[in-house]
Structures are given as C-alpha cells and as structure tokens.
Amino acid sequence: MHFSIPETEVLSGDNGSTYVAYNIHVNGVLHCRVRYSQLYGLHEQLRKECGTHVLPHFPPKKIFTLTATEVEQRREQLEKYIQSVRQDSLLGGSEAFNSFLRKAQQETQQIPTQEVQLDVYLSNGQKVKVNIFSSDQTEDVLEAVAVKLDLPDELVGYFSLFLIREGSDGSCSFVRKLQEFELPYISVTSLKDTEYRIVLRKSYWDSAYDNDVMENRVGLNLLYVQTVADIERGWILVNKEQHRQLKSLQEKGSKKEVPLANGTANSPGKTETKLELAFEYLMSKDRLQWVTIFSPQAIMMSISLQAMVDELMVKKSGGNIKKMLKKRMNGALRRSDSQQAVKSPPLLDSPDSSREPVVKLSRPLLRTQFILTWRRQGISELKASTLFESCKPALQAADARGRTKNLRPKE
C-alpha cells in the first residue's frame, strides 16, 4: 500500500479554534484526516508497545504557531514517518497502528457504529448481501461473506476482498486489496460513487494452491466463476483453441479443469495516471538488471509482486499458504461466529441444510454490541471500551453459553 500525505487543511475545532489537519491517502484515495497530536499519540503508543524496536524519526513539537513553510515541512516529515511505519513489518502490522487508522477513518467520515447491510460481489457480478456493523474491519466482513457462502473455515484465508471501479463503459480497474487498517463499509460508501464496489477474489498467486480450494464445492465454484469472468473481460488472454476448449468444458460442466486453463495475463483498467514500477531482476547468475514498467496499475503490480515473493519464501521454507495467511488474531485466522448467519437463498450451490445457524459473537462483534448498548445509556465510547476490557472474560464466558444475545448494562 502506498501511503501519502499530499495536502493539509485548516479546520475548526469544537471550541471554535482552528487547527491543521493532515490528509492521509492510501493509493491516492483519502483515508482519513488527523491532527499532529493524534499522530504523536500513535508514536508514543508504538514506543510503549514495541519497546526497544527502533522507531522512525517523528517531527518534534513546536511552541509557537507554525508558519505556512513550517506546516509544509511538517507535512513532508509526517508523510515520511507514516510511510516508514507502514513499511516496517512489526510497526505496520501492529494492532496499535491498524486500529489508529480504522478509528481515524470512521471519525473522518463521521459514520457512527450501527448495523448496516453491505453488498459484496462475486467475479461474475453476483451480489452477496451481508449484515455487519459499519465499524467492522476487513477480516470481519470477509468472514461474514464466507459464512453466507458456506465457505469452510480452512479456505477463508485463500480469498480476499478487493475494492474495484467499474466504469459505465464496462471497463474495470482495481483500486486496492482491502487491508486490516480499514473499515470496508466506510471505505466504499465514503467514495459516494456507485462505480466503486467490493469484490471477493482469490488472494494467492501459485496455481498449485488451486487444488486445495477445488476440493470444496463452494471453493471450486468461486474459482470457476472468477476464471470465466476474467477470460470474458480479457484479463486472461486465450487463443481460439483455448477458447474452444473452455466452451467445451463449460458445456460438459467440467469446472475443475477451467481454473487450470492457462492464458496470458492482461492488466485491467485504463486511466491517464502516470506511474512507474522499478525493480532489479536476476537475469542470470550474478547478473542483476533494473526493469522499469510504466503503468497506471504500478501500485497494484508492486503489491502483487511482493505477494508473489512472500508466497515463494513461505513455500521455500516448508510452510504453506494457510500458515502465511493466518497471521492475525494471535497467529490464527478465526471465523467471526456471528455475522448474523441467517440462511439465505442459494448463491453458488445450496448450503448444507444440516448445518445449524451460528449465533455466538466473535470478540470484535461482542465488543461492538457491548459498546453500542452502553452508548444507548449515555456512556461515552471511551468509557464503554474500558468497561468492556474489565469484564471481557465474563462476557466471553457468557457468550460461550449463548447468554449475550441481549446485553444489558447493570449498575
């Protein structure tokens, strides 16, 4: 992800005074507006949590009001700081950093925490409606979609949510893969443009992993509709013979063979934005050569190349994709067990009718429901959060017994 602070704004505070807001952009799209004091608070929190880990330089405080030149200098320094933090695997992957950005995003867009319905699309345009909270992070939304599709726990990590833009002329371009530092509902609704939508796609590159996914009926169908859709869009280029084979396989219903049909990748989307990607390529033993690619999709290509390298390194070390992707929540990717998993009409294939609806709350949703309940009683979100942490063990124990359906604060 490319973080930048390309601009500042002078805004009015609650007491009528003005302050400078620094606009943080992710891949060229506004994510949030933050004050210097908020970023300083993040810096101090990272310092406490990361201990002896070396933090990037943070611009010092000033006693007097900053001049326009000093504001610009601070903007540049803060941009370098946020980029350095994000690029550091420990700092950029920390919950302190990600939760800071999620909270700042929600405050910037002024969207309260509430129950909402979000449309998530499959590659063929099919819509999946999920009931979530507006403050649910990317992982929670992905889990909600998986529950709705009846996708098994062990296959969730093979898929991700992507923000794309579909033009009225049928063109389509990727904006970014949704990350752990953002709230998908707010990310898509804040754009205020119906051309933007969230799409579920596979998130790995090595086709050898297709075999793992295709062992499951729903996983097979997801790969099938994505492959067919990509070929129809021209994202995978096939010759006439391959196209004939594809038609034959579709008529026979041989879905397992379709994802393995190899074609030539084609970069989707057209735009006038000029970006470049430069990297060193090992042409032969002991000979590296710089390669520069000019493309409006340079950022996406950079992220994709890094993901490929990550997969190769994991595979070389004897690991697998499940271990690589199950890195959150203390090293394990756990399904959100609520997400209002109400049985719905079939989306890909009919779900297992013998499966019982899941009603327990995952920790993020348990926390959200607890805070919402207290806020209805006039308690601030900060105080409610503190209360939740103090009684979390008791709440989780009650949830395990199915007794948190109606959380009521007690005096």
mmCIF file of C-alpha atoms in Angstrom:
data_model
loop_
_atom_site.group_PDB
_atom_site.id
_atom_site.type_symbol
_atom_site.label_atom_id
_atom_site.label_comp_id
_atom_site.label_asym_id
_atom_site.label_seq_id
_atom_site.Cartn_x
_atom_site.Cartn_y
_atom_site.Cartn_z
ATOM 1 C CA MET A 1 0.000 0.000 0.000
ATOM 2 C CA HIS A 2 1.243 3.473 -0.849
ATOM 3 C CA PHE A 3 0.704 5.947 1.993
ATOM 4 C CA SER A 4 0.993 9.659 1.408
ATOM 5 C CA ILE A 5 0.031 12.985 2.965
ATOM 6 C CA PRO A 6 -0.273 15.146 -0.156
ATOM 7 C CA GLU A 7 -2.168 18.003 1.467
ATOM 8 C CA THR A 8 -3.244 19.746 4.643
ATOM 9 C CA GLU A 9 -6.429 21.524 5.618
ATOM 10 C CA VAL A 10 -7.221 24.207 8.178
ATOM 11 C CA LEU A 11 -10.325 23.105 10.100
ATOM 12 C CA SER A 12 -12.336 24.466 13.023
ATOM 13 C CA GLY A 13 -12.357 22.645 16.346
ATOM 14 C CA ASP A 14 -15.247 22.190 18.751
ATOM 15 C CA ASN A 15 -14.248 25.308 20.716
ATOM 16 C CA GLY A 16 -14.102 27.481 17.594
ATOM 17 C CA SER A 17 -10.329 27.482 17.308
ATOM 18 C CA THR A 18 -8.608 26.309 14.119
ATOM 19 C CA TYR A 19 -6.079 23.532 13.618
ATOM 20 C CA VAL A 20 -4.139 21.927 10.783
ATOM 21 C CA ALA A 21 -5.400 18.542 9.576
ATOM 22 C CA TYR A 22 -3.093 16.201 7.665
ATOM 23 C CA ASN A 23 -4.884 14.166 4.993
ATOM 24 C CA ILE A 24 -3.618 10.583 4.800
ATOM 25 C CA HIS A 25 -4.160 8.958 1.407
ATOM 26 C CA VAL A 26 -3.876 5.260 0.579
ATOM 27 C CA ASN A 27 -3.140 4.517 -3.082
ATOM 28 C CA GLY A 28 -4.213 8.036 -3.970
ATOM 29 C CA VAL A 29 -7.570 7.899 -2.161
ATOM 30 C CA LEU A 30 -8.307 9.874 1.021
ATOM 31 C CA HIS A 31 -8.378 7.566 4.033
ATOM 32 C CA CYS A 32 -8.544 9.950 6.987
ATOM 33 C CA ARG A 33 -7.745 13.397 8.370
ATOM 34 C CA VAL A 34 -5.651 13.550 11.527
ATOM 35 C CA ARG A 35 -4.084 16.194 13.729
ATOM 36 C CA TYR A 36 -0.416 16.309 14.653
ATOM 37 C CA SER A 37 -1.345 15.478 18.266
ATOM 38 C CA GLN A 38 -3.106 12.290 17.158
ATOM 39 C CA LEU A 39 -0.063 11.092 15.219
ATOM 40 C CA TYR A 40 2.130 11.995 18.185
ATOM 41 C CA GLY A 41 -0.139 9.874 20.391
ATOM 42 C CA LEU A 42 0.259 6.970 17.955
ATOM 43 C CA HIS A 43 4.038 7.412 18.044
ATOM 44 C CA GLU A 44 4.077 7.251 21.845
ATOM 45 C CA GLN A 45 1.847 4.170 21.846
ATOM 46 C CA LEU A 46 4.129 2.399 19.372
ATOM 47 C CA ARG A 47 7.100 3.346 21.525
ATOM 48 C CA LYS A 48 5.497 1.723 24.592
ATOM 49 C CA GLU A 49 4.333 -1.424 22.798
ATOM 50 C CA CYS A 50 7.408 -2.064 20.649
ATOM 51 C CA GLY A 51 9.967 -1.481 23.377
ATOM 52 C CA THR A 52 13.500 -1.422 22.043
ATOM 53 C CA HIS A 53 12.402 -1.594 18.410
ATOM 54 C CA VAL A 54 13.774 1.409 16.540
ATOM 55 C CA LEU A 55 11.010 3.824 15.535
ATOM 56 C CA PRO A 56 11.280 6.262 12.628
ATOM 57 C CA HIS A 57 12.056 9.883 13.431
ATOM 58 C CA PHE A 58 8.970 11.830 14.496
ATOM 59 C CA PRO A 59 8.902 15.612 13.909
ATOM 60 C CA PRO A 60 9.246 17.469 17.243
ATOM 61 C CA LYS A 61 6.641 19.688 18.838
ATOM 62 C CA LYS A 62 6.743 23.443 18.335
ATOM 63 C CA ILE A 63 6.000 26.053 20.973
ATOM 64 C CA PHE A 64 4.683 28.740 18.644
ATOM 65 C CA THR A 65 2.136 28.631 15.830
ATOM 66 C CA LEU A 66 3.638 27.200 12.669
ATOM 67 C CA THR A 67 4.149 29.321 9.586
ATOM 68 C CA ALA A 68 2.987 28.081 6.180
ATOM 69 C CA THR A 69 6.545 26.969 5.408
ATOM 70 C CA GLU A 70 6.818 25.077 8.702
ATOM 71 C CA VAL A 71 3.447 23.378 8.096
ATOM 72 C CA GLU A 72 4.720 22.158 4.727
ATOM 73 C CA GLN A 73 7.933 20.880 6.311
ATOM 74 C CA ARG A 74 5.951 19.050 8.988
ATOM 75 C CA ARG A 75 3.677 17.555 6.313
ATOM 76 C CA GLU A 76 6.691 16.115 4.493
ATOM 77 C CA GLN A 77 8.160 14.777 7.743
ATOM 78 C CA LEU A 78 4.879 13.170 8.798
ATOM 79 C CA GLU A 79 4.491 11.597 5.365
ATOM 80 C CA LYS A 80 7.942 10.023 5.645
ATOM 81 C CA TYR A 81 7.079 8.876 9.158
ATOM 82 C CA ILE A 82 3.791 7.177 8.213
ATOM 83 C CA GLN A 83 5.448 5.531 5.198
ATOM 84 C CA SER A 84 8.322 4.224 7.330
ATOM 85 C CA VAL A 85 5.961 2.832 9.951
ATOM 86 C CA ARG A 86 3.844 1.070 7.338
ATOM 87 C CA GLN A 87 6.893 -0.452 5.627
ATOM 88 C CA ASP A 88 8.189 -1.860 8.917
ATOM 89 C CA SER A 89 6.761 -5.374 9.347
ATOM 90 C CA LEU A 90 6.455 -5.045 13.134
ATOM 91 C CA LEU A 91 5.137 -1.490 13.305
ATOM 92 C CA GLY A 92 2.985 -1.592 10.175
ATOM 93 C CA GLY A 93 1.373 -4.873 11.196
ATOM 94 C CA SER A 94 0.733 -3.873 14.807
ATOM 95 C CA GLU A 95 -2.789 -3.552 16.143
ATOM 96 C CA ALA A 96 -1.899 -0.113 17.520
ATOM 97 C CA PHE A 97 -1.200 1.197 14.018
ATOM 98 C CA ASN A 98 -4.147 -0.541 12.342
ATOM 99 C CA SER A 99 -6.702 0.391 14.996
ATOM 100 C CA PHE A 100 -5.497 4.010 14.872
ATOM 101 C CA LEU A 101 -6.200 4.181 11.139
ATOM 102 C CA ARG A 102 -9.582 2.462 11.491
ATOM 103 C CA LYS A 103 -10.697 4.859 14.188
ATOM 104 C CA ALA A 104 -9.394 7.881 12.256
ATOM 105 C CA GLN A 105 -11.225 6.704 9.131
ATOM 106 C CA GLN A 106 -14.520 6.418 10.993
ATOM 107 C CA GLU A 107 -14.093 9.798 12.675
ATOM 108 C CA THR A 108 -13.184 11.490 9.390
ATOM 109 C CA GLN A 109 -16.236 10.150 7.553
ATOM 110 C CA GLN A 110 -18.460 10.726 10.614
ATOM 111 C CA ILE A 111 -20.271 7.420 10.186
ATOM 112 C CA PRO A 112 -21.497 6.083 13.549
ATOM 113 C CA THR A 113 -21.249 2.458 14.586
ATOM 114 C CA GLN A 114 -24.520 0.872 13.518
ATOM 115 C CA GLU A 115 -25.925 -2.233 11.890
ATOM 116 C CA VAL A 116 -25.785 -1.991 8.089
ATOM 117 C CA GLN A 117 -26.150 -4.153 5.003
ATOM 118 C CA LEU A 118 -23.199 -4.314 2.641
ATOM 119 C CA ASP A 119 -23.175 -5.587 -0.942
ATOM 120 C CA VAL A 120 -20.165 -7.731 -1.834
ATOM 121 C CA TYR A 121 -19.880 -9.013 -5.404
ATOM 122 C CA LEU A 122 -18.501 -12.181 -6.939
ATOM 123 C CA SER A 123 -16.396 -12.001 -10.097
ATOM 124 C CA ASN A 124 -19.428 -12.699 -12.291
ATOM 125 C CA GLY A 125 -21.379 -9.767 -10.850
ATOM 126 C CA GLN A 126 -23.465 -11.855 -8.471
ATOM 127 C CA LYS A 127 -24.332 -9.900 -5.323
ATOM 128 C CA VAL A 128 -23.898 -11.206 -1.779
ATOM 129 C CA LYS A 129 -25.689 -9.166 0.893
ATOM 130 C CA VAL A 130 -24.169 -9.370 4.382
ATOM 131 C CA ASN A 131 -25.382 -7.848 7.626
ATOM 132 C CA ILE A 132 -22.493 -6.268 9.516
ATOM 133 C CA PHE A 133 -21.616 -3.267 11.654
ATOM 134 C CA SER A 134 -20.312 -0.136 9.958
ATOM 135 C CA SER A 135 -17.227 -0.393 12.209
ATOM 136 C CA ASP A 136 -16.370 -3.982 11.230
ATOM 137 C CA GLN A 137 -12.854 -4.354 9.878
ATOM 138 C CA THR A 138 -11.886 -6.188 6.695
ATOM 139 C CA GLU A 139 -11.406 -9.565 8.342
ATOM 140 C CA ASP A 140 -14.868 -9.452 9.902
ATOM 141 C CA VAL A 141 -16.524 -8.619 6.583
ATOM 142 C CA LEU A 142 -14.613 -11.386 4.804
ATOM 143 C CA GLU A 143 -15.797 -13.834 7.434
ATOM 144 C CA ALA A 144 -19.379 -12.645 7.044
ATOM 145 C CA VAL A 145 -19.222 -13.295 3.300
ATOM 146 C CA ALA A 146 -17.671 -16.727 3.895
ATOM 147 C CA VAL A 147 -20.494 -17.649 6.276
ATOM 148 C CA LYS A 148 -23.095 -16.511 3.764
ATOM 149 C CA LEU A 149 -21.487 -18.589 1.008
ATOM 150 C CA ASP A 150 -20.929 -21.569 3.315
ATOM 151 C CA LEU A 151 -17.181 -21.449 2.615
ATOM 152 C CA PRO A 152 -15.274 -23.610 5.164
ATOM 153 C CA ASP A 153 -13.045 -22.036 7.793
ATOM 154 C CA GLU A 154 -9.878 -23.543 6.359
ATOM 155 C CA LEU A 155 -10.440 -21.897 2.964
ATOM 156 C CA VAL A 156 -11.217 -18.343 4.091
ATOM 157 C CA GLY A 157 -7.543 -17.370 4.000
ATOM 158 C CA TYR A 158 -7.342 -18.188 0.292
ATOM 159 C CA PHE A 159 -9.687 -15.302 -0.547
ATOM 160 C CA SER A 160 -9.671 -11.541 -0.010
ATOM 161 C CA LEU A 161 -11.855 -8.515 -0.591
ATOM 162 C CA PHE A 162 -10.860 -6.025 -3.288
ATOM 163 C CA LEU A 163 -12.082 -2.508 -3.982
ATOM 164 C CA ILE A 164 -12.627 -2.079 -7.712
ATOM 165 C CA ARG A 165 -14.082 0.562 -10.001
ATOM 166 C CA GLU A 166 -16.404 -0.347 -12.832
ATOM 167 C CA GLY A 167 -16.978 2.322 -15.470
ATOM 168 C CA SER A 168 -20.222 2.878 -17.330
ATOM 169 C CA ASP A 169 -18.446 1.668 -20.479
ATOM 170 C CA GLY A 170 -17.796 -1.737 -18.915
ATOM 171 C CA SER A 171 -14.152 -1.038 -18.045
ATOM 172 C CA CYS A 172 -12.922 -2.247 -14.689
ATOM 173 C CA SER A 173 -9.827 -1.383 -12.649
ATOM 174 C CA PHE A 174 -8.521 -2.471 -9.268
ATOM 175 C CA VAL A 175 -8.158 0.234 -6.631
ATOM 176 C CA ARG A 176 -6.628 -1.959 -3.940
ATOM 177 C CA LYS A 177 -6.951 -5.070 -1.847
ATOM 178 C CA LEU A 178 -8.808 -4.117 1.336
ATOM 179 C CA GLN A 179 -6.455 -4.087 4.303
ATOM 180 C CA GLU A 180 -6.620 -4.689 8.036
ATOM 181 C CA PHE A 181 -6.350 -0.947 8.758
ATOM 182 C CA GLU A 182 -9.683 -0.031 7.134
ATOM 183 C CA LEU A 183 -13.423 -0.486 7.533
ATOM 184 C CA PRO A 184 -14.823 -1.822 4.232
ATOM 185 C CA TYR A 185 -18.307 -0.349 4.617
ATOM 186 C CA ILE A 186 -16.864 3.117 5.222
ATOM 187 C CA SER A 187 -14.192 2.689 2.531
ATOM 188 C CA VAL A 188 -16.761 2.085 -0.205
ATOM 189 C CA THR A 189 -19.582 4.365 0.968
ATOM 190 C CA SER A 190 -17.275 7.338 1.597
ATOM 191 C CA LEU A 191 -16.399 7.379 -2.112
ATOM 192 C CA LYS A 192 -20.021 8.345 -2.866
ATOM 193 C CA ASP A 193 -19.830 6.774 -6.306
ATOM 194 C CA THR A 194 -21.783 3.740 -7.464
ATOM 195 C CA GLU A 195 -18.914 2.776 -9.771
ATOM 196 C CA TYR A 196 -16.971 1.517 -6.755
ATOM 197 C CA ARG A 197 -17.752 -1.903 -5.341
ATOM 198 C CA ILE A 198 -16.218 -4.624 -3.170
ATOM 199 C CA VAL A 199 -15.419 -7.923 -4.888
ATOM 200 C CA LEU A 200 -14.423 -11.301 -3.468
ATOM 201 C CA ARG A 201 -11.478 -12.906 -5.299
ATOM 202 C CA LYS A 202 -8.779 -15.456 -4.576
ATOM 203 C CA SER A 203 -5.749 -13.856 -2.936
ATOM 204 C CA TYR A 204 -2.889 -16.186 -3.854
ATOM 205 C CA TRP A 205 -0.706 -16.477 -6.966
ATOM 206 C CA ASP A 206 0.688 -20.008 -7.096
ATOM 207 C CA SER A 207 -1.831 -22.067 -9.088
ATOM 208 C CA ALA A 208 -0.722 -25.153 -7.160
ATOM 209 C CA TYR A 209 -2.964 -23.924 -4.350
ATOM 210 C CA ASP A 210 -5.989 -24.281 -6.645
ATOM 211 C CA ASN A 211 -6.079 -27.967 -5.778
ATOM 212 C CA ASP A 212 -6.619 -27.169 -2.092
ATOM 213 C CA VAL A 213 -9.536 -24.869 -2.891
ATOM 214 C CA MET A 214 -11.149 -27.106 -5.512
ATOM 215 C CA GLU A 215 -11.575 -29.949 -3.035
ATOM 216 C CA ASN A 216 -14.523 -27.984 -1.670
ATOM 217 C CA ARG A 217 -17.720 -27.412 -3.673
ATOM 218 C CA VAL A 218 -18.019 -23.700 -2.852
ATOM 219 C CA GLY A 219 -14.296 -23.067 -3.333
ATOM 220 C CA LEU A 220 -14.439 -24.762 -6.735
ATOM 221 C CA ASN A 221 -17.388 -22.613 -7.810
ATOM 222 C CA LEU A 222 -15.648 -19.406 -6.715
ATOM 223 C CA LEU A 223 -12.546 -20.245 -8.759
ATOM 224 C CA TYR A 224 -14.719 -21.241 -11.718
ATOM 225 C CA VAL A 225 -16.748 -18.017 -11.889
ATOM 226 C CA GLN A 226 -13.593 -15.909 -11.409
ATOM 227 C CA THR A 227 -11.708 -17.659 -14.198
ATOM 228 C CA VAL A 228 -14.597 -17.461 -16.658
ATOM 229 C CA ALA A 229 -15.238 -13.802 -15.790
ATOM 230 C CA ASP A 230 -11.545 -12.906 -16.188
ATOM 231 C CA ILE A 231 -11.428 -14.527 -19.609
ATOM 232 C CA GLU A 232 -14.610 -12.762 -20.709
ATOM 233 C CA ARG A 233 -13.188 -9.410 -19.559
ATOM 234 C CA GLY A 234 -9.962 -10.028 -21.417
ATOM 235 C CA TRP A 235 -7.880 -10.122 -18.235
ATOM 236 C CA ILE A 236 -6.711 -13.594 -19.236
ATOM 237 C CA LEU A 237 -5.915 -13.762 -22.932
ATOM 238 C CA VAL A 238 -6.638 -17.081 -24.639
ATOM 239 C CA ASN A 239 -6.266 -18.122 -28.265
ATOM 240 C CA LYS A 240 -9.071 -19.569 -30.360
ATOM 241 C CA GLU A 241 -8.203 -23.168 -29.468
ATOM 242 C CA GLN A 242 -8.169 -22.431 -25.729
ATOM 243 C CA HIS A 243 -11.443 -20.551 -26.073
ATOM 244 C CA ARG A 244 -12.957 -23.541 -27.866
ATOM 245 C CA GLN A 245 -11.751 -25.846 -25.084
ATOM 246 C CA LEU A 246 -13.235 -23.518 -22.488
ATOM 247 C CA LYS A 247 -16.635 -23.598 -24.195
ATOM 248 C CA SER A 248 -16.449 -27.381 -24.340
ATOM 249 C CA LEU A 249 -15.571 -27.632 -20.645
ATOM 250 C CA GLN A 250 -18.436 -25.285 -19.738
ATOM 251 C CA GLU A 251 -20.906 -27.373 -21.708
ATOM 252 C CA LYS A 252 -19.683 -30.541 -20.003
ATOM 253 C CA GLY A 253 -19.732 -28.875 -16.583
ATOM 254 C CA SER A 254 -16.040 -29.717 -16.045
ATOM 255 C CA LYS A 255 -15.388 -26.910 -13.598
ATOM 256 C CA LYS A 256 -12.208 -28.355 -12.144
ATOM 257 C CA GLU A 257 -10.398 -28.129 -15.458
ATOM 258 C CA VAL A 258 -11.309 -24.497 -16.165
ATOM 259 C CA PRO A 259 -9.139 -22.784 -13.480
ATOM 260 C CA LEU A 260 -6.150 -24.747 -14.777
ATOM 261 C CA ALA A 261 -6.564 -23.459 -18.341
ATOM 262 C CA ASN A 262 -3.501 -21.268 -18.795
ATOM 263 C CA GLY A 263 -3.673 -17.994 -20.665
ATOM 264 C CA THR A 264 -1.739 -14.746 -20.750
ATOM 265 C CA ALA A 265 -2.429 -12.207 -18.016
ATOM 266 C CA ASN A 266 -3.626 -8.799 -19.135
ATOM 267 C CA SER A 267 -3.538 -5.697 -16.922
ATOM 268 C CA PRO A 268 -7.115 -4.477 -16.301
ATOM 269 C CA GLY A 269 -8.291 -0.899 -16.302
ATOM 270 C CA LYS A 270 -7.472 2.247 -18.229
ATOM 271 C CA THR A 271 -6.562 5.613 -16.790
ATOM 272 C CA GLU A 272 -4.308 8.564 -17.619
ATOM 273 C CA THR A 273 -2.431 8.409 -14.326
ATOM 274 C CA LYS A 274 1.303 8.013 -14.983
ATOM 275 C CA LEU A 275 3.074 5.716 -12.508
ATOM 276 C CA GLU A 276 6.152 3.559 -12.749
ATOM 277 C CA LEU A 277 7.427 0.422 -11.075
ATOM 278 C CA ALA A 278 11.188 -0.207 -10.948
ATOM 279 C CA PHE A 279 12.864 -3.322 -9.587
ATOM 280 C CA GLU A 280 16.025 -5.402 -10.018
ATOM 281 C CA TYR A 281 15.629 -8.709 -11.846
ATOM 282 C CA LEU A 282 18.099 -11.583 -11.732
ATOM 283 C CA MET A 283 18.691 -12.133 -15.455
ATOM 284 C CA SER A 284 21.274 -14.852 -14.886
ATOM 285 C CA LYS A 285 23.658 -15.943 -12.179
ATOM 286 C CA ASP A 286 25.455 -12.922 -10.716
ATOM 287 C CA ARG A 287 23.766 -10.505 -13.171
ATOM 288 C CA LEU A 288 21.047 -8.163 -11.925
ATOM 289 C CA GLN A 289 19.284 -5.736 -14.214
ATOM 290 C CA TRP A 290 16.921 -2.897 -13.441
ATOM 291 C CA VAL A 291 13.496 -3.201 -15.032
ATOM 292 C CA THR A 292 11.112 -0.228 -15.191
ATOM 293 C CA ILE A 293 7.428 -0.627 -16.073
ATOM 294 C CA PHE A 294 5.219 2.376 -16.772
ATOM 295 C CA SER A 295 1.610 1.578 -15.960
ATOM 296 C CA PRO A 296 -1.437 3.147 -14.251
ATOM 297 C CA GLN A 297 -1.568 -0.111 -12.271
ATOM 298 C CA ALA A 298 2.019 0.247 -10.964
ATOM 299 C CA ILE A 299 0.990 0.272 -7.311
ATOM 300 C CA MET A 300 -1.155 -2.836 -7.730
ATOM 301 C CA MET A 301 1.689 -4.522 -9.629
ATOM 302 C CA SER A 302 4.121 -3.690 -6.827
ATOM 303 C CA ILE A 303 1.790 -5.186 -4.219
ATOM 304 C CA SER A 304 1.240 -8.242 -6.407
ATOM 305 C CA LEU A 305 4.976 -8.816 -6.883
ATOM 306 C CA GLN A 306 5.549 -8.561 -3.141
ATOM 307 C CA ALA A 307 2.746 -11.065 -2.523
ATOM 308 C CA MET A 308 4.347 -13.464 -5.011
ATOM 309 C CA VAL A 309 7.709 -13.143 -3.241
ATOM 310 C CA ASP A 310 6.030 -13.790 0.127
ATOM 311 C CA GLU A 311 4.424 -16.973 -1.215
ATOM 312 C CA LEU A 312 7.720 -18.192 -2.695
ATOM 313 C CA MET A 313 9.589 -17.555 0.568
ATOM 314 C CA VAL A 314 6.946 -19.379 2.608
ATOM 315 C CA LYS A 315 6.973 -22.315 0.193
ATOM 316 C CA LYS A 316 10.782 -22.454 0.195
ATOM 317 C CA SER A 317 10.861 -22.565 3.995
ATOM 318 C CA GLY A 318 8.495 -25.546 4.008
ATOM 319 C CA GLY A 319 5.402 -23.619 5.055
ATOM 320 C CA ASN A 320 2.062 -23.317 3.319
ATOM 321 C CA ILE A 321 -0.450 -20.658 2.412
ATOM 322 C CA LYS A 322 -2.656 -21.418 5.399
ATOM 323 C CA LYS A 323 0.153 -20.576 7.826
ATOM 324 C CA MET A 324 1.076 -17.468 5.859
ATOM 325 C CA LEU A 325 -2.422 -16.021 5.772
ATOM 326 C CA LYS A 326 -3.495 -16.995 9.289
ATOM 327 C CA LYS A 327 -1.351 -14.329 10.910
ATOM 328 C CA ARG A 328 -3.894 -12.154 12.659
ATOM 329 C CA MET A 329 -5.617 -12.636 15.998
ATOM 330 C CA ASN A 330 -2.620 -14.147 17.800
ATOM 331 C CA GLY A 331 -1.489 -16.053 14.748
ATOM 332 C CA ALA A 332 -4.774 -17.741 13.878
ATOM 333 C CA LEU A 333 -7.413 -16.669 11.421
ATOM 334 C CA ARG A 334 -10.648 -17.348 13.259
ATOM 335 C CA ARG A 335 -14.076 -17.027 11.787
ATOM 336 C CA SER A 336 -16.410 -14.407 13.253
ATOM 337 C CA ASP A 337 -19.081 -16.703 14.559
ATOM 338 C CA SER A 338 -21.974 -14.333 14.426
ATOM 339 C CA GLN A 339 -22.251 -12.020 11.418
ATOM 340 C CA GLN A 340 -25.947 -12.884 11.577
ATOM 341 C CA ALA A 341 -25.525 -16.114 9.650
ATOM 342 C CA VAL A 342 -29.130 -16.408 8.575
ATOM 343 C CA LYS A 343 -29.815 -18.991 5.900
ATOM 344 C CA SER A 344 -30.390 -17.365 2.549
ATOM 345 C CA PRO A 345 -31.345 -18.443 -0.985
ATOM 346 C CA PRO A 346 -28.541 -20.380 -2.731
ATOM 347 C CA LEU A 347 -25.766 -18.189 -4.141
ATOM 348 C CA LEU A 348 -23.470 -20.775 -5.673
ATOM 349 C CA ASP A 349 -24.839 -24.102 -4.533
ATOM 350 C CA SER A 350 -27.394 -24.897 -1.867
ATOM 351 C CA PRO A 351 -25.795 -24.671 1.593
ATOM 352 C CA ASP A 352 -25.715 -27.703 3.833
ATOM 353 C CA SER A 353 -29.208 -27.845 5.278
ATOM 354 C CA SER A 354 -27.982 -29.848 8.261
ATOM 355 C CA ARG A 355 -25.718 -27.028 9.467
ATOM 356 C CA GLU A 356 -27.126 -25.111 12.418
ATOM 357 C CA PRO A 357 -27.209 -21.296 12.235
ATOM 358 C CA VAL A 358 -24.309 -19.821 14.194
ATOM 359 C CA VAL A 359 -25.293 -17.398 16.915
ATOM 360 C CA LYS A 360 -22.208 -16.797 19.071
ATOM 361 C CA LEU A 361 -20.406 -13.476 18.849
ATOM 362 C CA SER A 362 -16.752 -13.125 17.900
ATOM 363 C CA ARG A 363 -14.714 -10.812 20.123
ATOM 364 C CA PRO A 364 -14.894 -7.806 17.719
ATOM 365 C CA LEU A 365 -18.669 -8.034 17.451
ATOM 366 C CA LEU A 366 -19.123 -8.825 21.130
ATOM 367 C CA ARG A 367 -17.165 -5.669 21.918
ATOM 368 C CA THR A 368 -19.155 -3.609 19.398
ATOM 369 C CA GLN A 369 -22.521 -4.774 20.720
ATOM 370 C CA PHE A 370 -21.402 -4.113 24.291
ATOM 371 C CA ILE A 371 -20.287 -0.555 23.430
ATOM 372 C CA LEU A 372 -23.473 0.173 21.464
ATOM 373 C CA THR A 373 -25.590 -0.939 24.399
ATOM 374 C CA TRP A 374 -23.744 1.297 26.843
ATOM 375 C CA ARG A 375 -23.847 4.262 24.444
ATOM 376 C CA ARG A 376 -27.622 3.988 24.369
ATOM 377 C CA GLN A 377 -27.407 4.574 28.126
ATOM 378 C CA GLY A 378 -25.471 7.816 27.581
ATOM 379 C CA ILE A 379 -21.991 6.422 28.341
ATOM 380 C CA SER A 380 -19.079 7.588 26.154
ATOM 381 C CA GLU A 381 -17.415 5.113 23.778
ATOM 382 C CA LEU A 382 -14.060 5.506 25.552
ATOM 383 C CA LYS A 383 -15.570 4.632 28.929
ATOM 384 C CA ALA A 384 -17.564 1.777 27.406
ATOM 385 C CA SER A 385 -14.362 0.377 25.866
ATOM 386 C CA THR A 386 -12.671 0.479 29.261
ATOM 387 C CA LEU A 387 -15.645 -1.286 30.837
ATOM 388 C CA PHE A 388 -15.570 -3.965 28.173
ATOM 389 C CA GLU A 389 -11.897 -4.742 28.779
ATOM 390 C CA SER A 390 -12.500 -5.028 32.526
ATOM 391 C CA CYS A 391 -15.352 -7.529 32.189
ATOM 392 C CA LYS A 392 -14.304 -9.210 28.911
ATOM 393 C CA PRO A 393 -13.624 -12.680 30.459
ATOM 394 C CA ALA A 394 -17.086 -12.810 31.998
ATOM 395 C CA LEU A 395 -18.737 -11.642 28.770
ATOM 396 C CA GLN A 396 -16.907 -14.203 26.653
ATOM 397 C CA ALA A 397 -17.806 -16.941 29.096
ATOM 398 C CA ALA A 398 -21.454 -15.869 28.927
ATOM 399 C CA ASP A 399 -21.271 -15.777 25.145
ATOM 400 C CA ALA A 400 -19.958 -19.338 25.090
ATOM 401 C CA ARG A 401 -23.144 -20.324 26.906
ATOM 402 C CA GLY A 402 -25.256 -18.316 24.458
ATOM 403 C CA ARG A 403 -26.291 -15.696 27.017
ATOM 404 C CA THR A 404 -25.166 -12.495 25.330
ATOM 405 C CA LYS A 405 -27.973 -12.163 22.830
ATOM 406 C CA ASN A 406 -29.345 -9.173 24.705
ATOM 407 C CA LEU A 407 -26.541 -7.411 26.523
ATOM 408 C CA ARG A 408 -27.913 -5.079 29.158
ATOM 409 C CA PRO A 409 -25.621 -2.912 31.333
ATOM 410 C CA LYS A 410 -26.132 -3.383 35.032
ATOM 411 C CA GLU A 411 -25.451 -0.813 37.696
#
